[in-house]
CSV table of C-alpha atoms in Angstrom, one decimal:
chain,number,residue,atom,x,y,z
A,1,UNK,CA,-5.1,0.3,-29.3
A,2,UNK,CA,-7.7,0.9,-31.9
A,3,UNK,CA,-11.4,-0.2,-32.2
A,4,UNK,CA,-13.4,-0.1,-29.4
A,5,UNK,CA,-10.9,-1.0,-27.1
A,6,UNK,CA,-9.5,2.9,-27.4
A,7,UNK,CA,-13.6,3.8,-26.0
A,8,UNK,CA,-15.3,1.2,-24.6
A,9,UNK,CA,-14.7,-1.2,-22.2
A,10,UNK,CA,-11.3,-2.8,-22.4
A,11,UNK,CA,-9.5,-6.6,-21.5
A,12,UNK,CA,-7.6,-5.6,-18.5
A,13,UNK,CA,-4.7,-8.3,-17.3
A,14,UNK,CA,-2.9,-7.2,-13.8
A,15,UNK,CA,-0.3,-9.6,-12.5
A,16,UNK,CA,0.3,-9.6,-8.4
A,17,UNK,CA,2.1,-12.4,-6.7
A,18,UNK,CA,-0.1,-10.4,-3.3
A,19,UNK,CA,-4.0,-10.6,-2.5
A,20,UNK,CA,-6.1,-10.0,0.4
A,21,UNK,CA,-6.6,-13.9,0.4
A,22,UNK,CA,-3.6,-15.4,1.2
A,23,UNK,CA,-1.4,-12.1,2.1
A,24,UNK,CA,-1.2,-9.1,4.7
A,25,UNK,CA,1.0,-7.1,2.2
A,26,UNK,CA,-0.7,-4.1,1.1
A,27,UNK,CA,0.0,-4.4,-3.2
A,28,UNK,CA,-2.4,-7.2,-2.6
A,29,UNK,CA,-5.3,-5.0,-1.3
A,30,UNK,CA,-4.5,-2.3,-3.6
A,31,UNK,CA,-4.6,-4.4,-6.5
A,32,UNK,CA,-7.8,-5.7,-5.1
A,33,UNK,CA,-9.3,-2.7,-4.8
A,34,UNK,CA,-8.5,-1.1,-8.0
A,35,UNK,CA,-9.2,-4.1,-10.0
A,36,UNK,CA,-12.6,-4.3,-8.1
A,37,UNK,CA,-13.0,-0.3,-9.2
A,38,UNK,CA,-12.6,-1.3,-12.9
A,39,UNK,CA,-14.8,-4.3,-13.1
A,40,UNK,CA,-17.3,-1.7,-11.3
A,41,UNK,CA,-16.7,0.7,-14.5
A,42,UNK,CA,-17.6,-2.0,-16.5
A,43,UNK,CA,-14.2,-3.3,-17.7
A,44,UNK,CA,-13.1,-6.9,-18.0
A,45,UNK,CA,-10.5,-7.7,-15.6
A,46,UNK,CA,-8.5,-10.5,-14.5
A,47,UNK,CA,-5.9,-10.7,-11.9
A,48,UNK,CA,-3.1,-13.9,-12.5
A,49,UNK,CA,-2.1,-14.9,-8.7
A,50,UNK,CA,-0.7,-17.7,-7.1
A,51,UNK,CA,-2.9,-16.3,-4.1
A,52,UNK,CA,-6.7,-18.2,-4.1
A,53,UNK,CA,-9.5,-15.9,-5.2
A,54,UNK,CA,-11.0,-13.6,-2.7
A,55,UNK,CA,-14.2,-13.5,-1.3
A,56,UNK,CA,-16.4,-11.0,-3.1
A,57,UNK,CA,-14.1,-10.5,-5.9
A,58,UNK,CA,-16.2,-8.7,-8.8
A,59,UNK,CA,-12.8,-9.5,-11.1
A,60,UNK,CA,-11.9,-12.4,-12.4
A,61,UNK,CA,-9.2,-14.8,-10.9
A,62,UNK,CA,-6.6,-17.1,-12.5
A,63,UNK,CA,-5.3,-19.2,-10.0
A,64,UNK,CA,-1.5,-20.3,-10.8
A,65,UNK,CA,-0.3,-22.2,-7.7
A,66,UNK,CA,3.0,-22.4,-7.0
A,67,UNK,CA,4.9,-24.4,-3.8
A,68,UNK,CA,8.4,-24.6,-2.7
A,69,UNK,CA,11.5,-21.9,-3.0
A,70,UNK,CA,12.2,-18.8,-4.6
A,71,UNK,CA,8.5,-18.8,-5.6
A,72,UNK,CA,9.0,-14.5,-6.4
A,73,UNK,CA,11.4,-15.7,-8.8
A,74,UNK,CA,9.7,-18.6,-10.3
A,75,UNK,CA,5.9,-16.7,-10.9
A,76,UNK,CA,8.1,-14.7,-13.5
A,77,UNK,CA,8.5,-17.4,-15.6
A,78,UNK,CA,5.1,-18.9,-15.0
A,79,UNK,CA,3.7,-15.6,-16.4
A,80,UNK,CA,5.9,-15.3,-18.8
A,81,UNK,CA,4.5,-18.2,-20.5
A,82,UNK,CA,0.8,-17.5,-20.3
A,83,UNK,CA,-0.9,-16.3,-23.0
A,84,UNK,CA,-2.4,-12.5,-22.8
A,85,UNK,CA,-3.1,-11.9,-26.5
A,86,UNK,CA,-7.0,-11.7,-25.7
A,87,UNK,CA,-6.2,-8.5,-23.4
A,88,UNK,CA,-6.5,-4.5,-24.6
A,89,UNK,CA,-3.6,-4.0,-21.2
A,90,UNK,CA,-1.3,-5.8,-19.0
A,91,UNK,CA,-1.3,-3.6,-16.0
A,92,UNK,CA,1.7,-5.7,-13.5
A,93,UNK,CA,2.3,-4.8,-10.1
A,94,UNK,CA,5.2,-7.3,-10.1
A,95,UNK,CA,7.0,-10.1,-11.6
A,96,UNK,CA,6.6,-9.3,-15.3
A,97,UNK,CA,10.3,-8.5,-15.8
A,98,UNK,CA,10.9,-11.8,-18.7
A,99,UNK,CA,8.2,-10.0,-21.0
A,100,UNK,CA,9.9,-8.1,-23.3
A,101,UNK,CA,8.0,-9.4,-26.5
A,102,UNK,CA,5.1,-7.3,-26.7
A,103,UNK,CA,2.1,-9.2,-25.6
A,104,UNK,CA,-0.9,-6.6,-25.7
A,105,UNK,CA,-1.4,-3.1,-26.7
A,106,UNK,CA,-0.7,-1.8,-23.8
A,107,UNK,CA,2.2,-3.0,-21.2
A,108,UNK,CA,1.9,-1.0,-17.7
A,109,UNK,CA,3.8,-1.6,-14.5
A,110,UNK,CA,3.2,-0.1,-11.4
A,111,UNK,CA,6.4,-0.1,-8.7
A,112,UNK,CA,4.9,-0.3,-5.5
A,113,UNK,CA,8.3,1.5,-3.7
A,114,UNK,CA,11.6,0.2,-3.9
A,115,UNK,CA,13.1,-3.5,-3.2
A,116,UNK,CA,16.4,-1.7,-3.3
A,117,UNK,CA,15.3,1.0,-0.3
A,118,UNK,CA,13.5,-1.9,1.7
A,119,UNK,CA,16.8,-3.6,1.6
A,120,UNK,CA,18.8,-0.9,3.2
A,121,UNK,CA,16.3,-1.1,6.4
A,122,UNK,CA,15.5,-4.8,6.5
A,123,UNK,CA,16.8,-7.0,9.0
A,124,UNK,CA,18.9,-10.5,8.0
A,125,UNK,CA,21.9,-11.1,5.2
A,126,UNK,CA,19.0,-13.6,3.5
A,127,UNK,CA,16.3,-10.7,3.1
A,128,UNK,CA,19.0,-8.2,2.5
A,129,UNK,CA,20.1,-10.1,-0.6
A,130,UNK,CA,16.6,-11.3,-1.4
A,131,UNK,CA,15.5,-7.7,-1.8
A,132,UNK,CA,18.2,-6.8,-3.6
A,133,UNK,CA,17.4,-9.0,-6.6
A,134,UNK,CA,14.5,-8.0,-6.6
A,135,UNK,CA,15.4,-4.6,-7.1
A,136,UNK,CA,17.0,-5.3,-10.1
A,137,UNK,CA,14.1,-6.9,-11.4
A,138,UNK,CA,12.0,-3.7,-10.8
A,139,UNK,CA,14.5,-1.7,-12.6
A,140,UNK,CA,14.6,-4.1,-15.3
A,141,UNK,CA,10.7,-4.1,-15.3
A,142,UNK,CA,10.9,-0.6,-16.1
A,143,UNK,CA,12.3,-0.9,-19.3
A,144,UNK,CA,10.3,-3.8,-20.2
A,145,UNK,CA,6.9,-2.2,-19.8
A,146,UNK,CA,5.4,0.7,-22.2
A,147,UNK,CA,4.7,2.6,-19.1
A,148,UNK,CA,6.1,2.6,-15.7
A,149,UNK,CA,4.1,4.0,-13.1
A,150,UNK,CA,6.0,5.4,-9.6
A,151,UNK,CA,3.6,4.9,-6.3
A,152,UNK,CA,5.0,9.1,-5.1
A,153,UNK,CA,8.0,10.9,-6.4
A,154,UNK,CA,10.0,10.0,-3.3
A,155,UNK,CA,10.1,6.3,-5.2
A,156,UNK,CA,12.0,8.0,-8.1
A,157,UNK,CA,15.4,7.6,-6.0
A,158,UNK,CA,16.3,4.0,-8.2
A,159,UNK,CA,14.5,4.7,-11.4
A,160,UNK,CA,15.3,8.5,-12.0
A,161,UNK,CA,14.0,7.8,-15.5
A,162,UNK,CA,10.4,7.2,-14.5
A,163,UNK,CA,8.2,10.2,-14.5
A,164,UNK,CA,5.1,8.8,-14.3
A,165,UNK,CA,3.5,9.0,-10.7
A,166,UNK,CA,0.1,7.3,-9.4
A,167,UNK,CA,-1.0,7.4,-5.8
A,168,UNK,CA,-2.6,4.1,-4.3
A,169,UNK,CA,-6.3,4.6,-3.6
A,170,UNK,CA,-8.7,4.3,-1.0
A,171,UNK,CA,-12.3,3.7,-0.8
A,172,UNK,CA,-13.6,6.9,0.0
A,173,UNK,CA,-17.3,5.2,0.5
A,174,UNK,CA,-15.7,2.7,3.5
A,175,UNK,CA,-13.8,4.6,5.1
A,176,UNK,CA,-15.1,8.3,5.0
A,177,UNK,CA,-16.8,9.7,8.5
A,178,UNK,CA,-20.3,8.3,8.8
A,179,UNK,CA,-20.9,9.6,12.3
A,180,UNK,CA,-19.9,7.1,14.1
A,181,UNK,CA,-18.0,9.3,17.6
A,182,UNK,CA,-14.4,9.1,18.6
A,183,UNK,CA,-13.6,6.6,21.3
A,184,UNK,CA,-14.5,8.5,25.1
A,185,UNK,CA,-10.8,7.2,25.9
A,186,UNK,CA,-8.0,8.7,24.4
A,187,UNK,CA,-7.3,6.2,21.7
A,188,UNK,CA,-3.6,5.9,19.0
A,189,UNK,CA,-4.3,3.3,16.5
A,190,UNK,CA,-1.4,1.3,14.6
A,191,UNK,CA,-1.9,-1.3,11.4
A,192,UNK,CA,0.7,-2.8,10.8
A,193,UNK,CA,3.7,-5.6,11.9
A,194,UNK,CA,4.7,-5.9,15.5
A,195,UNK,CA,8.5,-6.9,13.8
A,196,UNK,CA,10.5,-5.7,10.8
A,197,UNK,CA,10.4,-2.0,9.1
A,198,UNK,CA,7.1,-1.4,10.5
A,199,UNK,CA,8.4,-0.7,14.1
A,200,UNK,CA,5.1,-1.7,15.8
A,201,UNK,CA,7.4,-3.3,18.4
A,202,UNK,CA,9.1,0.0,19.3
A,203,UNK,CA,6.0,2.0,19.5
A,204,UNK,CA,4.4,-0.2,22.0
A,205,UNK,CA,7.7,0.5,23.8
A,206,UNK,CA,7.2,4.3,23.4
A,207,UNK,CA,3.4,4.3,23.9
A,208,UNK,CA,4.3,2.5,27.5
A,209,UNK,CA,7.2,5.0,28.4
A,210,UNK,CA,6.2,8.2,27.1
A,211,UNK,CA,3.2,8.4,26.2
A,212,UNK,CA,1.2,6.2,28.8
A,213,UNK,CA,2.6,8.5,32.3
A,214,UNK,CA,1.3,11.5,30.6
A,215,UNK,CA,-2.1,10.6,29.8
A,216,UNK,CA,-3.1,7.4,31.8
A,217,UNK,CA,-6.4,6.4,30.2
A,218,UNK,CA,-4.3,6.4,26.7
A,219,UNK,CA,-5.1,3.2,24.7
A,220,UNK,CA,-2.9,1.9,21.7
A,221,UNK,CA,-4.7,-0.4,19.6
A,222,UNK,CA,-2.7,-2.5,17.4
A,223,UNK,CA,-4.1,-3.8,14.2
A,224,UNK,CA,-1.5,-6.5,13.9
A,225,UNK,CA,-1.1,-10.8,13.5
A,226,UNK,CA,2.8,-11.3,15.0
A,227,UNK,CA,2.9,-9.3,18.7
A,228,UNK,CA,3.6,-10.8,21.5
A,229,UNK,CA,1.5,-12.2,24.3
A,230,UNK,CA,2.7,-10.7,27.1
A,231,UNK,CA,2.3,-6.7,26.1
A,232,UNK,CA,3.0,-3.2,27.6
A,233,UNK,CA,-0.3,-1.9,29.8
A,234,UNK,CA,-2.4,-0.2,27.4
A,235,UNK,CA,-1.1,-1.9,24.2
A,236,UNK,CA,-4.2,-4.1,22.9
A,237,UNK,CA,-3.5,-6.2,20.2
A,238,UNK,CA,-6.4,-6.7,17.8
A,239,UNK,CA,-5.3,-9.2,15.5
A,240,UNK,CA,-6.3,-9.3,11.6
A,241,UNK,CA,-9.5,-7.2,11.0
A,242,UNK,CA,-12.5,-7.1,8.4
A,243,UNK,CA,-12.8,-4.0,6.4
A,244,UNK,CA,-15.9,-2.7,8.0
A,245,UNK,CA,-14.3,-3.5,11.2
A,246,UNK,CA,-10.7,-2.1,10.4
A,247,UNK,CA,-13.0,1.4,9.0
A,248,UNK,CA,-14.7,1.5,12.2
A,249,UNK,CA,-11.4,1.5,13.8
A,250,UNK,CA,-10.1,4.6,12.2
A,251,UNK,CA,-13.3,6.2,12.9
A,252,UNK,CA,-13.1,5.8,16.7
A,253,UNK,CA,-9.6,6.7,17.1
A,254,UNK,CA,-8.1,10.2,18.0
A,255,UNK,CA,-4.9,9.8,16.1
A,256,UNK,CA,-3.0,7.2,13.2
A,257,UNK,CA,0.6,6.1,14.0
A,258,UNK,CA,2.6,4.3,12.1
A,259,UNK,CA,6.6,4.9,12.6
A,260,UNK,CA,7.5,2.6,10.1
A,261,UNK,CA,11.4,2.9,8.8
A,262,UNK,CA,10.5,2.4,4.9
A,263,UNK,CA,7.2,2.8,2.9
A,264,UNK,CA,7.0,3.6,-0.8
A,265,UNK,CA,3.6,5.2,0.2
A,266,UNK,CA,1.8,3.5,2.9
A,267,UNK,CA,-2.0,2.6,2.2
A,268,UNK,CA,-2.6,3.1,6.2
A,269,UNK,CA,-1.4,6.6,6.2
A,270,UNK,CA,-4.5,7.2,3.4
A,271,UNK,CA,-7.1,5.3,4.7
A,272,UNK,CA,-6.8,7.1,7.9
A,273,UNK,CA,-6.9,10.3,6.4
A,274,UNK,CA,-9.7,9.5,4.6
A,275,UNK,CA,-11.7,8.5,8.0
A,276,UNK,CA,-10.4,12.7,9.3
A,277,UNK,CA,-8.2,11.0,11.5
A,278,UNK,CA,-4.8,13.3,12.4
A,279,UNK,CA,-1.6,11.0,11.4
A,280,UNK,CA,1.3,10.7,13.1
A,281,UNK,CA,4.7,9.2,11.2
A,282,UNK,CA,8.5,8.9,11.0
A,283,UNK,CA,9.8,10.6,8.2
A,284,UNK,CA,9.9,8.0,5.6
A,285,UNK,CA,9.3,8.7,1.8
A,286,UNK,CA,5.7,7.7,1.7
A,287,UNK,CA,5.3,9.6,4.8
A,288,UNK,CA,6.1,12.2,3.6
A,289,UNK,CA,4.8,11.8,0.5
A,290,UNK,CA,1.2,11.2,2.1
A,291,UNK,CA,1.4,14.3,4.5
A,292,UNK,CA,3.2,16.7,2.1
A,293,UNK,CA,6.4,16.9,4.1
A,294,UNK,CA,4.6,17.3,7.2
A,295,UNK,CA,1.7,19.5,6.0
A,296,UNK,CA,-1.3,17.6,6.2
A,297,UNK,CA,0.2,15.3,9.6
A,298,UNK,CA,3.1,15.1,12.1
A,299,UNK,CA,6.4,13.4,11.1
A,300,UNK,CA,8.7,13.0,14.1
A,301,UNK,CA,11.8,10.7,14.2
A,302,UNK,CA,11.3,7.7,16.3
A,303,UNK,CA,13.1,9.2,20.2
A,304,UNK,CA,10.6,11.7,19.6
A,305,UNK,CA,7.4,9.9,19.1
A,306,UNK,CA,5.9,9.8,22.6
A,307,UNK,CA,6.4,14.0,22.9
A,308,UNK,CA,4.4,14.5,19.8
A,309,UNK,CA,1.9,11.5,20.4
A,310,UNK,CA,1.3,12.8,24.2
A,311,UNK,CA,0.7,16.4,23.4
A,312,UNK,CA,-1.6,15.5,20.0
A,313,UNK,CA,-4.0,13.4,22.4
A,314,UNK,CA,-4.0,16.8,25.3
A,315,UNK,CA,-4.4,19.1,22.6
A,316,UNK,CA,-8.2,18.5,21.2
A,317,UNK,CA,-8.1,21.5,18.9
A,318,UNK,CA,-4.6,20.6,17.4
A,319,UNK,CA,-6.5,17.1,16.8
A,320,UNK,CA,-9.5,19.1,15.2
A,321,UNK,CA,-7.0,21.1,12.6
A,322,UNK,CA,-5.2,17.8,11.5
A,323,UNK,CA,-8.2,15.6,11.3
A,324,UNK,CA,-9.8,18.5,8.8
A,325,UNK,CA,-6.4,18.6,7.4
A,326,UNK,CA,-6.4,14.6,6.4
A,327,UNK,CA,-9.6,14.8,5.3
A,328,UNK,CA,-8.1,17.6,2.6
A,329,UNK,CA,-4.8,15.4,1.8
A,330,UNK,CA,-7.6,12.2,1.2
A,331,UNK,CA,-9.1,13.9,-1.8
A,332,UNK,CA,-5.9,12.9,-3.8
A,333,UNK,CA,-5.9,9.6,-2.8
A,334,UNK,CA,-9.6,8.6,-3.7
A,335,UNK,CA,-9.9,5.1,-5.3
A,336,UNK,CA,-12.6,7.2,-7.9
A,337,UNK,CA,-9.3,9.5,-9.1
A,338,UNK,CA,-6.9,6.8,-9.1
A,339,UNK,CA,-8.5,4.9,-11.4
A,340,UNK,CA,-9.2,7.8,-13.8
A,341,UNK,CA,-5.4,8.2,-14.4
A,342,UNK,CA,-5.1,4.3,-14.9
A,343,UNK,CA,-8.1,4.8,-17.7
A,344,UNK,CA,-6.2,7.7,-19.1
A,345,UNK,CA,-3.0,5.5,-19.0
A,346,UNK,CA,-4.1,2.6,-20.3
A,347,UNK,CA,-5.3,4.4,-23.1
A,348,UNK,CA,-2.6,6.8,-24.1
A,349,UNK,CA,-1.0,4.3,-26.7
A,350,UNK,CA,-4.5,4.3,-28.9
């Protein structure tokens, strides 16, 4: 990188077969966001997607729509045969595994966890395999790109050879307190999937069991698009959410619980954190990644969830110490600092 590209403003590329468009998946929103945070600082950016543009979007978009199977697969070799010669960086966040031949100055990936991890704790022989190939594309992505980025250290289990580590970010300015009060009620949020690895299904289970008997006027609300109907008393199910609305959500609640089995960091566990609201998780590696081990939240193992949960929502100076604690832990998951070490990255080969 010479010129003014190693100074000024650079051509930014980013590959995601996610966005906030057309996708729940959280790579989507934090490719959003980040590529929204560097058109902001006055870079060029533009995201290739199969996903339509997205509302708002200060990026640019470059739609390549694809239909039928395997379509993971098959936006490898879509991309592999655009042409990126016009970009400073190429900052991929998937499916960029077919582009050895150098391209741009600067070739980045970002591995958003592990396919191989998520297939260890997904459910069906079809995603199982699925998951596996595509954790041999991540690997393989690794040692295409000039610089392979790690989402926390716990991720490092599959690519031991990647040293590189870059939180996910959060808009500190939508999310942060603002004043608005906690619920009057006693209030657990959840954002997530009723079904799969995110085990929303077994904490509506637990919230009616455990947690419910010991504090009656306990309310879980669910920030999810597959429950049920018919529900548990107490369990509301609030269905997909704007982002003022999902902020003012994490405002009003007393505590964040997300007991998923698998999450190479888990934006959620952030974004509440950044609102100063105490979280509450199963030990998974972005768990525990997020919290410090435990730290900066509560990890418990899923049979004892409703203890931990119940006693949190009797105990409102244990709630006090972990909401100032989150608020702490948020400081390294700003959206500002995140991007700083994707500047500092994207320049290091100038």
């Amino acid at each position: 990188m010479t010129g003014d590209a190693a100074s000024g403003p650079l051509r930014i590329a980013m590959i995601s077969y996610y966005l906030p468009s057309e996708s729940k998946i959280g790579v989507g929103y934090q490719v959003h966001e980040l590529a929204n945070e560097l058109a902001r600082r006055g870079h060029h950016v533009d995201v290739f997607s199969p996903c339509a543009p997205v509302d708002g979007a200060l990026y640019g978009h470059v739609h390549l729509p694809l239909t039928g199977s395997l379509r993971t697969f098959r936006f490898a070799f879509v991309m592999r045969r655009q042409d990126l010669s016009s970009y400073d960086v190429l900052h991929a966040h998937g499916e960029d595994y077919w582009m050895w031949r150098r391209r741009v100055p600067m070739h980045v990936r970002t591995l958003h966890g592990s396919c191989f991890e998520e297939a260890i704790h997904i459910r069906g022989l079809g995603e199982k395999l699925r998951m596996v190939m595509l954790g041999f594309t991540e690997v393989l992505a690794s040692l295409v790109a000039d610089r392979t980025v790690l989402i926390s250290p716990q991720t490092r289990r599959w690519t031991p050879w990647v040293r590189t580590v870059i939180p996910n970010g959060v808009d500190a300015a939508r999310f942060a307190p603002d004043g608005t009060p906690r619920s009057t009620e006693p209030t657990v949020l959840f954002v997530g999937t009723w079904r799969q690895r995110k085990r929303g299904a077994d904490l509506a289970r637990i919230f009616a069991d455990e947690v419910r008997p010991r504090v009656p006027a306990a309310t879980l609300r669910m920030v999810a698009q597959d429950a049920p109907a018919s529900l548990p008393e107490g369990v509301e199910v609030l269905g997909r959410l704007s982002d003022e609305d999902l902020a003012d959500e994490y405002r009003r609640a007393w505590a964040f619980c997300l007991p998923s089995s698998y999450e190479g960091f888990g934006i959620p566990y952030a974004e509440a954190m950044t609102a100063g609201v105490p979280v509450v998780a199963t030990p998974n590696p972005g768990a525990r990644y997020v919290t410090d081990d435990g730290r900066y939240g509560v990890l418990a193992d899923l049979d004892g969830l409703g203890r931990v949960l119940g006693d949190l929502l009797s105990d409102p100076a244990e709630r006090d110490r972990l909401g100032a604690a989150s608020l702490d832990r948020a400081k390294e998951f700003d959206l500002r600092h995140v991007a700083d070490e994707y500047e500092r990255l994207y320049r290091s080969g100038s």
